[in-house]
Each structure stands twice: as C-alpha cells, then as structure tokens.
Amino acid sequence: MSDTIVVAAGTPKERRYEVVPLDLIADHAHLWLRTRASLRYIHEHFRHDYDWFYKTDDDTYVIVENLRQYVKRPEIMQAFNRESIQLGHRFNLARRAFNYYADLATS
C-alpha cells in the first residue's frame, strides 16, 4: 500500500486532472463549503487508512518529500501521539475534531 494519496476536489471547469466533483461555487466566499465537502469526502473514504492528511489550496507550494520526512521524525511521531501537529496556516484538526466536522457536514 502506498503511503501517499492525492484527493483533488474542484468543479468541472477545473478538471485538468481527475478530481472529486463538488457541486459548489468555486470562489473565495465559499471556501468553507469547499473545505467542508473535501473533509467529508476524505472522512468517508480514507479516515481509517492514513494517519496524516494535508489540506492545501491552489496557491500552496509544498515539497511533498520534505513533508513526508518531517512527519516520520521520531520527535514528531511522539508529539503526534500526545497533541495535534500544526503546519502552515494553522488549520489543524485532531482526529475527534475531524470526525465531528465531517459528521456535521453530512447532517
């Protein structure tokens, strides 16, 4: 099994590659709806398969291999077992919070 999965969510107009289609307005005013729909999809399909999820937008740059090596460091894994890890813009959800928001998105 791979340790990496990419889930891209967008609108049909953004279909440069395989995406999970979202029936949402693709503008800045609707970012929360898009984020919530993406979290719901990941929660429904992948929550038991991976320890880490990295949410990003089209204006984000990340060197995936560096991020992968970072989260494998022993001190990061130890911290992960005790507390939430935050990167970037500090949007971080502990597993319980992730489940809460994903469940809220489906109700």
Tab-separated table of C-alpha atoms in Angstrom:
chain	number	residue	atom	x	y	z
A	1	MET	CA	0.000	0.000	0.000
A	2	SER	CA	1.234	3.459	-0.837
A	3	ASP	CA	1.856	5.946	1.919
A	4	THR	CA	0.520	8.732	-0.277
A	5	ILE	CA	-2.842	9.558	-1.771
A	6	VAL	CA	-3.893	12.722	-3.529
A	7	VAL	CA	-7.523	13.770	-3.442
A	8	ALA	CA	-8.305	16.779	-5.607
A	9	ALA	CA	-11.675	18.439	-5.294
A	10	GLY	CA	-12.998	21.021	-7.658
A	11	THR	CA	-15.562	22.000	-10.222
A	12	PRO	CA	-15.909	20.616	-13.765
A	13	LYS	CA	-14.266	23.791	-15.139
A	14	GLU	CA	-11.140	22.975	-13.104
A	15	ARG	CA	-10.851	19.462	-14.468
A	16	ARG	CA	-7.197	19.488	-15.515
A	17	TYR	CA	-6.827	16.048	-13.924
A	18	GLU	CA	-9.073	13.608	-12.090
A	19	VAL	CA	-10.954	15.452	-9.384
A	20	VAL	CA	-13.721	14.653	-6.949
A	21	PRO	CA	-16.541	16.783	-8.360
A	22	LEU	CA	-18.090	19.221	-5.920
A	23	ASP	CA	-21.367	20.924	-6.695
A	24	LEU	CA	-20.254	24.204	-5.152
A	25	ILE	CA	-19.483	27.740	-6.200
A	26	ALA	CA	-15.719	27.994	-6.738
A	27	ASP	CA	-14.930	31.405	-5.320
A	28	HIS	CA	-13.265	32.812	-2.237
A	29	ALA	CA	-16.577	33.496	-0.490
A	30	HIS	CA	-17.378	29.767	-0.478
A	31	LEU	CA	-14.029	28.368	0.734
A	32	TRP	CA	-15.503	26.920	3.933
A	33	LEU	CA	-18.140	24.961	1.984
A	34	ARG	CA	-15.419	23.592	-0.278
A	35	THR	CA	-13.186	22.712	2.672
A	36	ARG	CA	-16.077	21.043	4.480
A	37	ALA	CA	-17.043	18.991	1.408
A	38	SER	CA	-13.421	17.918	0.937
A	39	LEU	CA	-13.092	16.899	4.591
A	40	ARG	CA	-16.336	14.951	4.361
A	41	TYR	CA	-15.105	13.049	1.299
A	42	ILE	CA	-11.762	12.207	2.909
A	43	HIS	CA	-13.507	11.212	6.142
A	44	GLU	CA	-15.923	8.894	4.328
A	45	HIS	CA	-13.332	7.217	2.109
A	46	PHE	CA	-9.911	7.334	3.800
A	47	ARG	CA	-10.105	8.108	7.531
A	48	HIS	CA	-9.104	4.594	8.596
A	49	ASP	CA	-6.324	4.203	6.044
A	50	TYR	CA	-3.962	7.082	6.847
A	51	ASP	CA	-2.542	8.853	9.896
A	52	TRP	CA	-1.992	12.221	8.232
A	53	PHE	CA	-3.970	14.412	5.878
A	54	TYR	CA	-2.552	17.591	4.383
A	55	LYS	CA	-5.141	20.053	3.149
A	56	THR	CA	-3.937	22.588	0.635
A	57	ASP	CA	-5.287	25.036	-1.915
A	58	ASP	CA	-4.226	26.011	-5.406
A	59	ASP	CA	-1.987	28.782	-4.062
A	60	THR	CA	0.105	26.457	-1.878
A	61	TYR	CA	3.539	25.054	-2.628
A	62	VAL	CA	4.927	22.101	-0.726
A	63	ILE	CA	7.832	19.758	-1.295
A	64	VAL	CA	5.997	16.533	-0.542
A	65	GLU	CA	9.138	14.501	0.152
A	66	ASN	CA	10.270	17.040	2.772
A	67	LEU	CA	6.857	16.935	4.447
A	68	ARG	CA	6.879	13.135	4.380
A	69	GLN	CA	10.329	13.020	6.016
A	70	TYR	CA	9.286	15.610	8.587
A	71	VAL	CA	6.273	13.670	9.859
A	72	LYS	CA	8.367	10.476	10.108
A	73	ARG	CA	10.836	12.035	12.553
A	74	PRO	CA	10.656	10.323	15.974
A	75	GLU	CA	10.004	13.534	17.904
A	76	ILE	CA	7.128	14.404	15.569
A	77	MET	CA	5.599	10.934	15.903
A	78	GLN	CA	5.876	11.165	19.695
A	79	ALA	CA	4.233	14.593	19.689
A	80	PHE	CA	1.529	13.303	17.331
A	81	ASN	CA	0.566	10.705	19.937
A	82	ARG	CA	0.203	13.446	22.608
A	83	GLU	CA	-1.096	16.523	20.818
A	84	SER	CA	-2.164	17.915	17.476
A	85	ILE	CA	0.505	18.946	14.978
A	86	GLN	CA	0.029	22.206	13.099
A	87	LEU	CA	1.759	23.334	9.927
A	88	GLY	CA	1.320	26.254	7.586
A	89	HIS	CA	-1.722	28.404	8.227
A	90	ARG	CA	-2.509	26.552	11.466
A	91	PHE	CA	-5.636	24.816	10.243
A	92	ASN	CA	-5.312	21.635	12.213
A	93	LEU	CA	-7.896	19.126	13.312
A	94	ALA	CA	-7.313	16.391	15.831
A	95	ARG	CA	-8.957	13.097	14.885
A	96	ARG	CA	-12.001	13.769	17.114
A	97	ALA	CA	-12.481	17.233	15.649
A	98	PHE	CA	-12.057	15.868	12.117
A	99	ASN	CA	-14.775	13.286	12.799
A	100	TYR	CA	-17.015	15.963	14.334
A	101	TYR	CA	-16.794	18.312	11.342
A	102	ALA	CA	-17.159	15.507	8.828
A	103	ASP	CA	-20.274	14.267	10.645
A	104	LEU	CA	-21.618	17.819	10.853
A	105	ALA	CA	-21.100	18.217	7.107
A	106	THR	CA	-23.312	15.206	6.392
A	107	SER	CA	-26.201	16.317	8.597
